[in-house]
Amino acid sequence: PACAETLVISYGPITLEALRVAEFRGFDMINIAKLRPLPRRLIDVARQYEHIVVVEEAAGAPLARQLGMMELGARIESFALPDEFPHIYGTRDELLARAGLTAEAILARL
């Protein structure tokens, strides 16, 4: 795309929620296999977008932080686990919902 609007980037098990967000809004989507080093192709593609939504099931948003340091020229929105111990118990789905990492919660915040 020549300066397309929004790209969703994700990795790991949370990618299903990210894909639901991308499909609902009609955004483009990339799923990556590793964070380090970031795939060169990802950086090249990301530079073509005005808005990047990063969805990651990791504390501290490591992918969003890396992208934020690269001067891509895009607005980057990060959806990640908080960088703190949750102090609650539950299933993975319950913990993700509590952290706002469901497709519905992400869509409501976009």
mmCIF file of C-alpha atoms in Angstrom:
data_model
loop_
_atom_site.group_PDB
_atom_site.id
_atom_site.type_symbol
_atom_site.label_atom_id
_atom_site.label_comp_id
_atom_site.label_asym_id
_atom_site.label_seq_id
_atom_site.Cartn_x
_atom_site.Cartn_y
_atom_site.Cartn_z
ATOM 1 C CA PRO A 1 0.000 0.000 0.000
ATOM 2 C CA ALA A 2 1.103 3.544 -0.677
ATOM 3 C CA CYS A 3 0.723 5.177 2.732
ATOM 4 C CA ALA A 4 -2.249 3.107 3.807
ATOM 5 C CA GLU A 5 -4.072 4.016 6.961
ATOM 6 C CA THR A 6 -3.851 1.311 9.657
ATOM 7 C CA LEU A 7 -1.727 -1.786 10.194
ATOM 8 C CA VAL A 8 -2.217 -4.222 13.076
ATOM 9 C CA ILE A 9 0.902 -6.105 14.192
ATOM 10 C CA SER A 10 0.870 -9.020 16.611
ATOM 11 C CA TYR A 11 2.674 -12.224 17.572
ATOM 12 C CA GLY A 12 1.986 -15.301 19.642
ATOM 13 C CA PRO A 13 -1.366 -16.555 20.954
ATOM 14 C CA ILE A 14 -2.925 -13.074 21.227
ATOM 15 C CA THR A 15 -2.819 -12.842 17.430
ATOM 16 C CA LEU A 16 -6.353 -14.273 17.221
ATOM 17 C CA GLU A 17 -7.720 -11.221 19.090
ATOM 18 C CA ALA A 18 -5.621 -8.904 16.909
ATOM 19 C CA LEU A 19 -6.957 -10.597 13.776
ATOM 20 C CA ARG A 20 -10.524 -10.093 14.991
ATOM 21 C CA VAL A 21 -9.785 -6.365 15.454
ATOM 22 C CA ALA A 22 -8.244 -6.101 11.978
ATOM 23 C CA GLU A 23 -11.108 -7.947 10.305
ATOM 24 C CA PHE A 24 -13.801 -5.935 12.097
ATOM 25 C CA ARG A 25 -12.259 -2.582 11.115
ATOM 26 C CA GLY A 26 -10.876 -3.610 7.726
ATOM 27 C CA PHE A 27 -7.277 -2.968 8.805
ATOM 28 C CA ASP A 28 -4.262 -4.692 7.308
ATOM 29 C CA MET A 29 -2.565 -7.245 9.590
ATOM 30 C CA ILE A 30 0.878 -8.752 10.050
ATOM 31 C CA ASN A 31 1.747 -11.604 12.393
ATOM 32 C CA ILE A 32 5.445 -11.888 13.181
ATOM 33 C CA ALA A 33 7.332 -14.909 14.507
ATOM 34 C CA LYS A 34 10.074 -13.185 16.494
ATOM 35 C CA LEU A 35 10.940 -9.896 18.150
ATOM 36 C CA ARG A 36 14.714 -9.914 17.929
ATOM 37 C CA PRO A 37 15.890 -9.041 15.520
ATOM 38 C CA LEU A 38 12.755 -7.518 14.089
ATOM 39 C CA PRO A 39 12.208 -8.779 10.568
ATOM 40 C CA ARG A 40 13.486 -6.181 8.098
ATOM 41 C CA ARG A 41 10.376 -6.731 5.976
ATOM 42 C CA LEU A 42 8.183 -5.700 8.921
ATOM 43 C CA ILE A 43 9.990 -2.391 9.233
ATOM 44 C CA ASP A 44 9.723 -1.757 5.481
ATOM 45 C CA VAL A 45 5.991 -2.510 5.499
ATOM 46 C CA ALA A 46 5.319 -0.518 8.699
ATOM 47 C CA ARG A 47 6.788 2.615 7.097
ATOM 48 C CA GLN A 48 3.913 2.575 4.604
ATOM 49 C CA TYR A 49 1.226 3.183 7.261
ATOM 50 C CA GLU A 50 -0.035 6.243 9.104
ATOM 51 C CA HIS A 51 -1.316 4.297 12.124
ATOM 52 C CA ILE A 52 0.067 1.111 13.684
ATOM 53 C CA VAL A 53 -1.825 -0.893 16.300
ATOM 54 C CA VAL A 54 0.380 -3.324 18.225
ATOM 55 C CA VAL A 55 -1.359 -6.121 20.133
ATOM 56 C CA GLU A 56 0.944 -8.228 22.294
ATOM 57 C CA GLU A 57 0.513 -10.621 25.164
ATOM 58 C CA ALA A 58 3.648 -9.397 26.889
ATOM 59 C CA ALA A 59 4.268 -7.098 29.814
ATOM 60 C CA GLY A 60 5.895 -3.792 29.001
ATOM 61 C CA ALA A 61 4.945 -3.781 25.296
ATOM 62 C CA PRO A 62 8.380 -4.792 23.906
ATOM 63 C CA LEU A 63 7.334 -4.691 20.229
ATOM 64 C CA ALA A 64 5.572 -1.331 20.521
ATOM 65 C CA ARG A 65 8.644 0.069 22.310
ATOM 66 C CA GLN A 66 10.972 -1.157 19.548
ATOM 67 C CA LEU A 67 8.759 0.294 16.826
ATOM 68 C CA GLY A 68 8.453 3.565 18.715
ATOM 69 C CA MET A 69 12.232 4.033 18.597
ATOM 70 C CA MET A 70 12.417 3.653 14.816
ATOM 71 C CA GLU A 71 10.991 6.940 13.528
ATOM 72 C CA LEU A 72 8.502 5.174 11.276
ATOM 73 C CA GLY A 73 6.392 8.287 10.825
ATOM 74 C CA ALA A 74 3.294 6.487 12.101
ATOM 75 C CA ARG A 75 1.174 6.920 15.195
ATOM 76 C CA ILE A 76 1.671 3.765 17.272
ATOM 77 C CA GLU A 77 -0.995 2.484 19.650
ATOM 78 C CA SER A 78 -0.020 -0.268 22.048
ATOM 79 C CA PHE A 79 -2.255 -2.903 23.614
ATOM 80 C CA ALA A 80 -0.225 -5.106 25.957
ATOM 81 C CA LEU A 81 -0.246 -6.589 29.411
ATOM 82 C CA PRO A 82 0.549 -4.073 32.140
ATOM 83 C CA ASP A 83 4.124 -4.211 33.392
ATOM 84 C CA GLU A 84 3.033 -5.282 36.859
ATOM 85 C CA PHE A 85 1.943 -8.419 38.694
ATOM 86 C CA PRO A 86 -1.835 -8.808 38.207
ATOM 87 C CA HIS A 87 -2.646 -9.828 41.818
ATOM 88 C CA ILE A 88 -5.626 -11.839 40.550
ATOM 89 C CA TYR A 89 -6.186 -15.432 39.536
ATOM 90 C CA GLY A 90 -8.169 -16.897 36.681
ATOM 91 C CA THR A 91 -8.007 -18.477 33.287
ATOM 92 C CA ARG A 92 -5.940 -16.956 30.513
ATOM 93 C CA ASP A 93 -9.109 -15.542 28.942
ATOM 94 C CA GLU A 94 -10.161 -13.974 32.260
ATOM 95 C CA LEU A 95 -6.737 -12.393 32.744
ATOM 96 C CA LEU A 96 -6.698 -11.031 29.187
ATOM 97 C CA ALA A 97 -10.179 -9.585 29.652
ATOM 98 C CA ARG A 98 -9.075 -7.942 32.899
ATOM 99 C CA ALA A 99 -6.090 -6.418 31.050
ATOM 100 C CA GLY A 100 -8.299 -5.159 28.200
ATOM 101 C CA LEU A 101 -6.785 -7.523 25.653
ATOM 102 C CA THR A 102 -9.936 -8.842 24.027
ATOM 103 C CA ALA A 103 -10.956 -7.775 20.545
ATOM 104 C CA GLU A 104 -14.007 -6.043 21.983
ATOM 105 C CA ALA A 105 -11.974 -4.069 24.536
ATOM 106 C CA ILE A 106 -9.374 -3.067 21.955
ATOM 107 C CA LEU A 107 -12.029 -1.957 19.471
ATOM 108 C CA ALA A 108 -13.696 0.135 22.166
ATOM 109 C CA ARG A 109 -10.400 1.959 22.815
ATOM 110 C CA LEU A 110 -9.453 2.573 19.172
#
